[in-house]
Amino acid sequence: MEFPAESDRTDNVLQEKKEKRAEKKNRGFAKGFLAGVIVAVVVTAGIFAVMTRVGTGLISLSSYDQVLDTETVAKIETLAAYIQSTYYEDVDIEDLREGLYEGLFANLDAYSQYYTAEEYEDLLESSLEGTYCGIGASLQQDAETMQVTVVRVYDGSPAQEAGLMAGDVIYMVDDYEATSMELSELVTHIRGEENTTVHLITYRNGEELEYDITRKNLTFPTVSSDMLDDSVGYIAISEFTEATTEQFETALADLQDAGMEALIVDLRSNPGGVLTTVCDMLDLILPEGLILYTEDRDGNREEYMTTDAASLDLPLVVLVNENSASASEIFAGAIQDRDAGTIVGTTTYGKGVVQSVRSLSDGSAFKVTTHRYYTPGGTCIQDIGITPDVEIEYEFLGGEDDEYSYDLDNQIQKALEILE
């Protein structure tokens, strides 16, 4: 299964502190909405990871001697000795070793990476289960200015209770200036132990505001729903965690009880998440058939299917944008290829590869890209994305002083027009 990204849970998951490979890797989301991210941070969205434990150290591969040949080992020893003898501060040997492990994955692709034991534990606890200890706000960072903005404050969260609002600009987190680091790293300072406090300095309409917010264990709310009129239901999914299927099922039941005759599923800026979750959700919508299939480097194929246990026989529109990735693209691709609904919005992110996560006996782990995936029609959308059936750029229909509402969202209005 794959792991979502984090916003203040972060928004979407866990972008490890050390994931600063922007020059060598296409970090995609990290530069836009991470949120689902609204990535809110979100950024490494993926499909799934197979959990496996292997022995301490690296697996013995036929290419082992090619990587760590005599010349390479000698070079590493020379560099390490020079660092230890000349670096202006004492060097932690373990930090050097972790850097070597991380470096093995640095030039592969944007998704493969190494996790320390601590990072892997955080990944399992928050990303996989959809729970985390934080303040309950989704954040977004501007790729150019590095400005961090609150894009959503969750109901009943410590952030809401303290008075934090969407649109607030984060200036300081304790002693850390928000613009001095990547959002993924900043989020590690916002999150922390339950019942501890984080101090935020923010700006709202030019006014400086300060908050002391007590962290709390939270279940990340990934599904919200509403009736847009007497017959059209609306479900927004911010990310696919293990908790999302149950939330989605509940939202569907509530909307059906309210008289829903058509449905809009909003996957805009959803960075992806757990593969089994999106498959289970599609099984609630589609009749029996193919959802996607994967292939490894040798062409071995694995298929993922829906059953005929339940399906949703209603007119359907799925909203996507350039930050809809991974599991979101699996969802949209299955709906599109099986003619089960209309895809509306802008071309999606284009993540058509699968990662496997393997744990090591010392508690560390690594994630490596192992498969390509294909939509039911046989398309691999890697670096291409899914082209909507109806292409329409987002436009806010209100004025500068108007707050967001469904009526002022041109893509939602287009969806309603199609469903009519």
Coordinates of N, CA, C and O in Angstrom, one line a residue, residues 141-296:
Q141 N 2.4 26.0 0.6 CA 3.6 26.8 0.5 C 3.8 27.3 -1.0 O 3.7 26.5 -1.9
D142 N 4.0 28.6 -1.1 CA 4.3 29.1 -2.4 C 5.7 28.7 -2.9 O 6.6 28.9 -2.1
A143 N 5.8 28.2 -4.1 CA 7.1 27.6 -4.5 C 8.1 28.7 -4.7 O 9.3 28.5 -4.6
E144 N 7.7 29.9 -5.0 CA 8.7 31.0 -5.3 C 9.0 31.8 -4.0 O 10.2 31.9 -3.6
T145 N 8.0 32.2 -3.3 CA 8.3 33.1 -2.1 C 8.5 32.2 -0.8 O 8.9 32.8 0.2
M146 N 8.1 31.0 -0.8 CA 8.1 30.1 0.3 C 7.1 30.5 1.4 O 7.1 29.9 2.5
Q147 N 6.2 31.4 1.1 CA 5.2 31.8 2.1 C 4.2 30.6 2.4 O 3.8 29.9 1.5
V148 N 3.9 30.4 3.6 CA 3.1 29.3 4.1 C 1.7 29.9 4.5 O 1.6 30.8 5.3
T149 N 0.7 29.4 3.9 CA -0.7 29.9 4.1 C -1.6 28.7 4.6 O -1.5 27.6 4.2
V150 N -2.5 29.0 5.6 CA -3.5 28.1 6.0 C -4.5 28.0 5.0 O -5.1 29.0 4.6
V151 N -4.8 26.8 4.5 CA -5.8 26.6 3.4 C -7.1 26.0 4.0 O -8.2 26.1 3.4
R152 N -7.0 25.3 5.2 CA -8.2 24.7 5.8 C -7.9 24.5 7.2 O -6.9 24.1 7.7
V153 N -8.9 24.8 8.1 CA -8.9 24.5 9.5 C -10.1 23.5 9.7 O -11.2 23.8 9.4
Y154 N -9.7 22.4 10.3 CA -10.7 21.3 10.5 C -11.6 21.6 11.7 O -11.2 22.1 12.7
D155 N -12.9 21.2 11.5 CA -13.9 21.4 12.6 C -13.5 20.7 13.8 O -13.1 19.5 13.8
G156 N -13.6 21.3 15.0 CA -13.3 20.7 16.2 C -11.9 20.5 16.5 O -11.5 19.9 17.5
S157 N -11.0 21.1 15.7 CA -9.6 20.9 15.9 C -9.0 21.9 16.9 O -9.6 23.0 17.1
P158 N -7.8 21.7 17.4 CA -7.2 22.7 18.3 C -6.9 24.0 17.5 O -7.1 25.1 18.1
A159 N -6.6 23.9 16.2 CA -6.4 25.2 15.5 C -7.7 26.0 15.4 O -7.7 27.2 15.5
Q160 N -8.8 25.3 15.2 CA -10.1 26.1 15.2 C -10.4 26.7 16.5 O -10.9 27.8 16.6
E161 N -10.2 25.9 17.6 CA -10.5 26.4 18.9 C -9.7 27.6 19.3 O -10.1 28.5 20.0
A162 N -8.4 27.6 18.7 CA -7.5 28.7 19.0 C -7.8 30.0 18.2 O -7.4 31.1 18.6
G163 N -8.6 29.8 17.1 CA -9.0 31.0 16.3 C -8.2 31.1 15.0 O -8.4 32.1 14.2
L164 N -7.4 30.1 14.6 CA -6.7 30.1 13.3 C -7.7 30.0 12.2 O -8.7 29.3 12.4
M165 N -7.5 30.7 11.1 CA -8.5 30.7 10.0 C -7.8 30.5 8.7 O -6.6 30.8 8.5
A166 N -8.6 29.9 7.7 CA -8.1 29.8 6.4 C -7.7 31.2 5.8 O -8.4 32.1 6.0
G167 N -6.5 31.2 5.2 CA -6.1 32.5 4.6 C -5.0 33.1 5.5 O -4.3 34.0 5.0
D168 N -4.9 32.7 6.8 CA -3.8 33.2 7.6 C -2.4 32.8 7.1 O -2.3 31.7 6.6
V169 N -1.5 33.7 7.2 CA -0.1 33.5 6.7 C 0.7 33.1 7.9 O 0.8 33.9 8.9
I170 N 1.4 32.0 7.9 CA 2.2 31.6 9.0 C 3.6 32.2 8.8 O 4.3 32.1 7.8
Y171 N 4.0 33.0 9.9 CA 5.3 33.6 9.9 C 6.3 32.9 10.7 O 7.4 32.6 10.2
M172 N 6.0 32.5 11.9 CA 6.9 31.7 12.8 C 6.2 30.5 13.4 O 5.0 30.6 13.7
V173 N 6.9 29.4 13.5 CA 6.5 28.3 14.3 C 7.5 28.1 15.4 O 8.7 27.7 15.1
D174 N 7.2 28.4 16.6 CA 8.1 28.4 17.7 C 9.3 29.4 17.3 O 9.0 30.5 17.0
D175 N 10.5 28.9 17.2 CA 11.6 29.7 16.9 C 12.0 29.6 15.4 O 13.1 30.1 15.0
Y176 N 11.2 29.0 14.6 CA 11.5 28.7 13.2 C 10.7 29.6 12.3 O 9.5 29.7 12.4
E177 N 11.4 30.3 11.4 CA 10.8 31.2 10.4 C 10.2 30.3 9.3 O 10.9 29.5 8.7
A178 N 8.9 30.4 9.0 CA 8.2 29.5 8.1 C 8.9 29.5 6.7 O 8.9 28.5 6.0
T179 N 9.4 30.7 6.2 CA 9.9 30.7 4.8 C 11.3 30.2 4.8 O 11.9 30.2 3.7
S180 N 11.9 29.8 5.9 CA 13.3 29.3 5.9 C 13.5 27.9 5.5 O 14.6 27.4 5.4
M181 N 12.4 27.1 5.3 CA 12.5 25.7 5.1 C 11.3 25.2 4.3 O 10.3 25.9 4.1
E182 N 11.4 24.0 3.7 CA 10.4 23.4 3.0 C 9.2 23.1 3.9 O 9.4 22.9 5.1
L183 N 8.0 23.1 3.4 CA 6.8 22.9 4.2 C 6.8 21.6 4.9 O 6.4 21.5 6.1
S184 N 7.4 20.5 4.2 CA 7.4 19.2 4.9 C 8.2 19.2 6.2 O 7.9 18.6 7.1
E185 N 9.3 20.0 6.2 CA 10.1 20.1 7.4 C 9.4 21.0 8.4 O 9.4 20.7 9.6
L186 N 8.8 22.1 8.0 CA 8.1 23.0 8.9 C 7.0 22.2 9.7 O 6.8 22.4 10.9
V187 N 6.3 21.3 9.0 CA 5.3 20.6 9.6 C 5.8 19.7 10.7 O 5.0 19.4 11.7
T188 N 7.0 19.2 10.6 CA 7.6 18.4 11.7 C 7.7 19.2 13.0 O 7.7 18.7 14.1
H189 N 7.7 20.6 12.9 CA 7.8 21.4 14.1 C 6.4 21.8 14.6 O 6.2 22.1 15.8
I190 N 5.4 21.7 13.7 CA 4.0 21.9 14.1 C 3.5 20.7 14.8 O 2.8 20.8 15.8
R191 N 3.8 19.5 14.3 CA 3.4 18.3 14.9 C 4.2 18.0 16.2 O 5.3 18.6 16.3
G192 N 3.8 17.1 17.0 CA 4.6 16.8 18.2 C 3.8 15.9 19.2 O 2.8 15.3 18.8
E193 N 4.3 15.8 20.4 CA 3.6 15.0 21.4 C 2.3 15.6 21.8 O 2.1 16.8 21.8
E194 N 1.3 14.7 22.1 CA 0.0 15.1 22.6 C 0.1 15.9 23.8 O 1.0 15.7 24.7
N195 N -0.7 17.0 23.9 CA -0.8 17.9 25.0 C 0.4 18.8 25.2 O 0.5 19.6 26.2
T196 N 1.3 18.8 24.2 CA 2.4 19.9 24.2 C 1.9 21.0 23.3 O 0.9 20.9 22.6
T197 N 2.6 22.2 23.5 CA 2.1 23.4 22.8 C 3.1 23.9 21.7 O 4.3 23.8 21.9
V198 N 2.5 24.4 20.7 CA 3.3 25.0 19.6 C 2.9 26.5 19.5 O 1.7 26.8 19.6
H199 N 3.8 27.4 19.4 CA 3.6 28.8 19.3 C 3.6 29.3 17.9 O 4.7 29.1 17.2
L200 N 2.6 29.9 17.4 CA 2.5 30.4 16.0 C 2.4 31.9 16.0 O 1.6 32.4 16.8
I201 N 3.1 32.5 15.1 CA 2.9 33.9 14.8 C 2.4 34.0 13.3 O 3.0 33.4 12.4
T202 N 1.3 34.6 13.1 CA 0.7 34.7 11.8 C 0.3 36.1 11.4 O 0.3 37.0 12.3
Y203 N -0.1 36.3 10.2 CA -0.6 37.6 9.7 C -1.9 37.3 9.0 O -2.1 36.4 8.3
R204 N -2.9 38.2 9.4 CA -4.2 38.2 8.8 C -4.5 39.6 8.4 O -4.7 40.5 9.2
N205 N -4.6 39.8 7.1 CA -4.9 41.2 6.5 C -3.9 42.2 7.1 O -4.3 43.3 7.5
G206 N -2.7 41.8 7.2 CA -1.6 42.8 7.7 C -1.5 42.8 9.2 O -0.5 43.5 9.7
E207 N -2.4 42.2 9.9 CA -2.3 42.3 11.4 C -1.6 41.0 11.9 O -1.9 39.9 11.5
E208 N -0.6 41.3 12.8 CA 0.1 40.2 13.4 C -0.7 39.5 14.6 O -1.2 40.2 15.4
L209 N -0.8 38.2 14.5 CA -1.6 37.5 15.6 C -0.7 36.3 16.1 O 0.1 35.8 15.4
E210 N -0.8 36.0 17.4 CA 0.0 35.0 18.0 C -1.0 33.9 18.7 O -2.0 34.3 19.2
Y211 N -0.6 32.7 18.6 CA -1.4 31.6 19.1 C -0.5 30.6 19.8 O 0.6 30.3 19.4
D212 N -1.0 30.1 21.0 CA -0.4 29.0 21.6 C -1.4 27.8 21.5 O -2.5 27.9 22.1
I213 N -1.1 26.8 20.7 CA -2.0 25.8 20.4 C -1.6 24.5 20.9 O -0.4 24.1 20.7
T214 N -2.4 23.8 21.7 CA -2.1 22.5 22.3 C -2.3 21.4 21.2 O -3.5 21.3 20.7
R215 N -1.3 20.6 21.0 CA -1.4 19.5 20.0 C -2.4 18.4 20.6 O -2.5 18.2 21.8
K216 N -3.0 17.7 19.6 CA -4.0 16.7 20.0 C -3.9 15.6 19.0 O -3.6 15.8 17.8
N217 N -4.2 14.3 19.4 CA -4.2 13.2 18.5 C -5.5 13.4 17.7 O -6.6 13.5 18.2
L218 N -5.4 13.3 16.4 CA -6.5 13.6 15.5 C -6.6 12.5 14.4 O -5.6 11.9 14.0
T219 N -7.8 12.2 14.0 CA -8.0 11.4 12.8 C -8.2 12.4 11.6 O -9.1 13.2 11.7
F220 N -7.4 12.2 10.6 CA -7.4 13.2 9.5 C -8.7 13.0 8.7 O -9.0 12.0 8.2
P221 N -9.6 14.1 8.7 CA -10.8 14.0 8.0 C -10.5 14.1 6.5 O -10.1 15.1 6.0
T222 N -10.8 13.0 5.7 CA -10.5 13.1 4.3 C -11.7 13.2 3.4 O -11.5 13.4 2.2
V223 N -12.9 13.1 4.0 CA -14.1 13.1 3.2 C -15.1 14.2 3.8 O -15.3 14.2 5.0
S224 N -15.6 15.0 2.9 CA -16.7 15.9 3.3 C -17.8 15.8 2.3 O -17.5 15.5 1.1
S225 N -19.0 16.1 2.7 CA -20.1 15.9 1.7 C -21.2 16.9 2.0 O -21.3 17.6 3.1
D226 N -22.0 17.1 1.0 CA -23.1 18.1 1.0 C -24.1 17.7 0.0 O -23.8 17.0 -1.0
M227 N -25.3 18.2 0.1 CA -26.3 18.2 -1.0 C -26.3 19.6 -1.6 O -26.5 20.6 -1.0
L228 N -26.0 19.7 -2.9 CA -25.9 20.9 -3.6 C -27.3 21.5 -4.0 O -27.5 22.7 -4.2
D229 N -28.2 20.6 -4.2 CA -29.6 21.0 -4.4 C -30.5 19.8 -3.9 O -30.0 18.9 -3.1
D230 N -31.7 19.7 -4.3 CA -32.6 18.6 -3.8 C -32.2 17.2 -4.4 O -32.6 16.2 -3.8
S231 N -31.3 17.2 -5.4 CA -31.0 15.9 -6.0 C -29.6 15.6 -6.3 O -29.2 14.4 -6.5
V232 N -28.7 16.5 -6.2 CA -27.3 16.3 -6.5 C -26.4 16.3 -5.2 O -26.4 17.3 -4.5
G233 N -25.8 15.2 -5.0 CA -24.9 15.0 -3.9 C -23.5 15.4 -4.3 O -23.1 15.4 -5.4
Y234 N -22.7 15.9 -3.3 CA -21.3 16.3 -3.5 C -20.4 15.7 -2.4 O -20.7 15.8 -1.2
I235 N -19.3 15.0 -2.9 CA -18.4 14.4 -1.9 C -17.0 14.9 -2.3 O -16.6 14.7 -3.5
A236 N -16.3 15.5 -1.4 CA -14.9 15.9 -1.7 C -14.0 15.0 -0.9 O -14.2 14.7 0.3
I237 N -12.9 14.5 -1.6 CA -12.0 13.6 -1.0 C -10.6 14.2 -1.0 O -10.1 14.5 -2.1
S238 N -10.0 14.5 0.1 CA -8.7 15.2 0.1 C -7.5 14.3 0.0 O -6.4 14.7 -0.3
E239 N -7.7 13.0 0.3 CA -6.6 12.0 0.3 C -7.2 10.7 0.6 O -8.3 10.5 1.1
F240 N -6.5 9.6 0.1 CA -6.9 8.3 0.3 C -6.1 7.6 1.4 O -5.0 7.0 1.2
T241 N -6.6 7.6 2.7 CA -6.0 6.9 3.8 C -6.8 5.7 4.1 O -7.8 5.4 3.5
E242 N -6.4 4.9 5.1 CA -7.1 3.7 5.5 C -8.5 4.1 6.1 O -9.4 3.3 6.1
A243 N -8.6 5.3 6.6 CA -9.9 5.7 7.2 C -10.8 6.3 6.1 O -12.0 6.5 6.4
T244 N -10.4 6.5 4.9 CA -11.2 7.1 3.9 C -12.4 6.3 3.4 O -13.5 6.8 3.2
T245 N -12.2 5.0 3.3 CA -13.3 4.2 2.7 C -14.5 4.3 3.6 O -15.7 4.5 3.1
E246 N -14.4 4.1 4.9 CA -15.5 4.2 5.8 C -16.1 5.6 5.8 O -17.4 5.7 5.8
Q247 N -15.3 6.6 5.7 CA -15.9 8.0 5.7 C -16.7 8.2 4.4 O -17.8 8.8 4.3
F248 N -16.2 7.6 3.3 CA -16.8 7.7 2.0 C -18.2 6.9 2.0 O -19.2 7.4 1.5
E249 N -18.1 5.7 2.5 CA -19.3 4.9 2.6 C -20.4 5.6 3.4 O -21.6 5.6 3.0
T250 N -20.0 6.2 4.5 CA -21.0 7.0 5.4 C -21.6 8.2 4.6 O -22.8 8.4 4.7
A251 N -20.7 8.9 3.9 CA -21.2 10.1 3.1 C -22.2 9.6 2.0 O -23.2 10.3 1.8
L252 N -21.9 8.5 1.3 CA -22.8 8.0 0.3 C -24.1 7.7 0.9 O -25.2 8.1 0.4
A253 N -24.1 7.0 2.0 CA -25.4 6.6 2.7 C -26.2 7.8 3.1 O -27.4 7.9 2.9
D254 N -25.5 8.8 3.7 CA -26.2 10.0 4.1 C -26.9 10.7 2.9 O -28.0 11.2 3.0
L255 N -26.1 10.8 1.8 CA -26.6 11.5 0.6 C -27.8 10.8 0.0 O -28.8 11.4 -0.5
Q256 N -27.7 9.4 0.0 CA -28.8 8.7 -0.6 C -30.0 8.8 0.3 O -31.2 8.9 -0.2
D257 N -29.9 8.9 1.6 CA -31.0 9.1 2.5 C -31.6 10.5 2.3 O -32.8 10.7 2.5
A258 N -30.8 11.4 1.8 CA -31.3 12.8 1.6 C -31.9 12.9 0.2 O -32.3 14.0 -0.2
G259 N -32.0 11.8 -0.6 CA -32.6 11.9 -1.9 C -31.7 12.1 -3.1 O -32.1 12.6 -4.1
M260 N -30.4 11.8 -2.9 CA -29.4 12.0 -4.0 C -29.8 11.2 -5.3 O -30.1 10.0 -5.2
E261 N -29.8 11.9 -6.4 CA -30.1 11.3 -7.7 C -29.0 11.4 -8.7 O -29.0 10.8 -9.7
A262 N -27.9 12.1 -8.3 CA -26.7 12.3 -9.1 C -25.6 12.7 -8.1 O -25.9 13.2 -7.0
L263 N -24.3 12.4 -8.5 CA -23.2 12.6 -7.6 C -22.1 13.4 -8.3 O -21.7 13.1 -9.4
I264 N -21.5 14.3 -7.5 CA -20.2 14.9 -7.9 C -19.1 14.5 -6.9 O -19.3 14.6 -5.7
V265 N -18.0 13.9 -7.4 CA -16.9 13.5 -6.5 C -15.8 14.4 -6.9 O -15.3 14.5 -8.0
D266 N -15.3 15.2 -5.9 CA -14.3 16.2 -6.1 C -12.9 15.7 -5.6 O -12.7 15.5 -4.4
L267 N -12.0 15.5 -6.6 CA -10.7 15.0 -6.3 C -9.6 16.0 -6.6 O -8.4 15.7 -6.8
R268 N -10.0 17.3 -6.7 CA -9.1 18.4 -7.0 C -8.1 18.5 -5.9 O -8.4 18.5 -4.7
S269 N -6.8 18.5 -6.3 CA -5.7 18.7 -5.3 C -5.6 17.5 -4.4 O -5.0 17.6 -3.3
N270 N -6.1 16.4 -4.7 CA -6.0 15.1 -3.9 C -4.7 14.4 -4.4 O -4.6 14.0 -5.6
P271 N -3.7 14.3 -3.6 CA -2.4 13.8 -4.0 C -2.3 12.3 -4.1 O -1.3 11.7 -4.5
G272 N -3.4 11.5 -3.6 CA -3.3 10.1 -3.7 C -3.4 9.4 -2.4 O -4.0 10.0 -1.4
G273 N -2.8 8.3 -2.2 CA -2.8 7.6 -1.0 C -2.7 6.1 -1.1 O -2.0 5.5 -2.0
V274 N -3.5 5.4 -0.4 CA -3.5 3.9 -0.3 C -4.3 3.3 -1.4 O -5.4 3.6 -1.7
L275 N -3.6 2.4 -2.1 CA -4.2 1.7 -3.3 C -5.5 0.9 -2.9 O -6.5 1.0 -3.6
T276 N -5.4 0.1 -1.9 CA -6.5 -0.7 -1.5 C -7.8 0.2 -1.1 O -8.9 -0.2 -1.4
T277 N -7.5 1.4 -0.6 CA -8.6 2.3 -0.3 C -9.3 2.7 -1.6 O -10.6 2.7 -1.6
V278 N -8.6 3.2 -2.6 CA -9.3 3.7 -3.8 C -10.0 2.5 -4.5 O -11.1 2.7 -5.1
C279 N -9.4 1.3 -4.4 CA -10.1 0.1 -5.0 C -11.4 -0.2 -4.3 O -12.4 -0.5 -4.9
D280 N -11.4 -0.1 -3.0 CA -12.6 -0.4 -2.2 C -13.7 0.6 -2.5 O -14.8 0.3 -2.5
M281 N -13.2 1.9 -2.6 CA -14.2 2.9 -2.9 C -14.8 2.8 -4.3 O -16.0 3.0 -4.5
L282 N -14.0 2.4 -5.3 CA -14.5 2.2 -6.6 C -15.4 1.0 -6.7 O -16.4 0.9 -7.5
D283 N -15.2 0.0 -5.8 CA -16.1 -1.1 -5.7 C -17.5 -0.8 -5.3 O -18.4 -1.5 -5.5
L284 N -17.6 0.3 -4.5 CA -18.9 0.8 -4.1 C -19.6 1.5 -5.3 O -20.9 1.7 -5.2
I285 N -18.9 1.9 -6.3 CA -19.5 2.7 -7.4 C -19.7 1.9 -8.6 O -20.7 2.0 -9.3
L286 N -18.7 1.0 -9.0 CA -18.7 0.4 -10.3 C -19.1 -1.1 -10.2 O -18.9 -1.7 -9.1
P287 N -19.8 -1.6 -11.2 CA -20.1 -3.0 -11.2 C -18.8 -3.8 -11.5 O -17.7 -3.2 -11.6
E288 N -18.9 -5.1 -11.6 CA -17.7 -6.0 -11.7 C -16.9 -5.6 -12.9 O -17.4 -5.4 -14.0
G289 N -15.5 -5.6 -12.7 CA -14.7 -5.2 -13.9 C -13.3 -4.8 -13.4 O -13.0 -4.7 -12.2
L290 N -12.5 -4.4 -14.4 CA -11.1 -4.0 -14.1 C -11.0 -2.6 -13.6 O -11.6 -1.7 -14.1
I291 N -10.2 -2.4 -12.6 CA -9.9 -1.0 -12.1 C -8.6 -0.5 -12.6 O -8.5 0.6 -13.2
L292 N -7.6 -1.3 -12.6 CA -6.3 -1.0 -13.1 C -5.5 -2.3 -13.1 O -5.8 -3.3 -12.5
Y293 N -4.3 -2.3 -13.8 CA -3.4 -3.4 -13.7 C -2.0 -2.8 -13.6 O -1.7 -1.7 -14.1
T294 N -1.0 -3.6 -13.0 CA 0.3 -3.1 -12.9 C 1.3 -4.1 -13.6 O 0.9 -5.3 -13.8
E295 N 2.4 -3.6 -14.0 CA 3.4 -4.4 -14.7 C 4.8 -4.1 -14.1 O 5.1 -2.9 -14.0
D296 N 5.6 -5.1 -13.8 CA 7.0 -4.8 -13.4 C 7.9 -4.8 -14.6 O 7.5 -4.9 -15.7

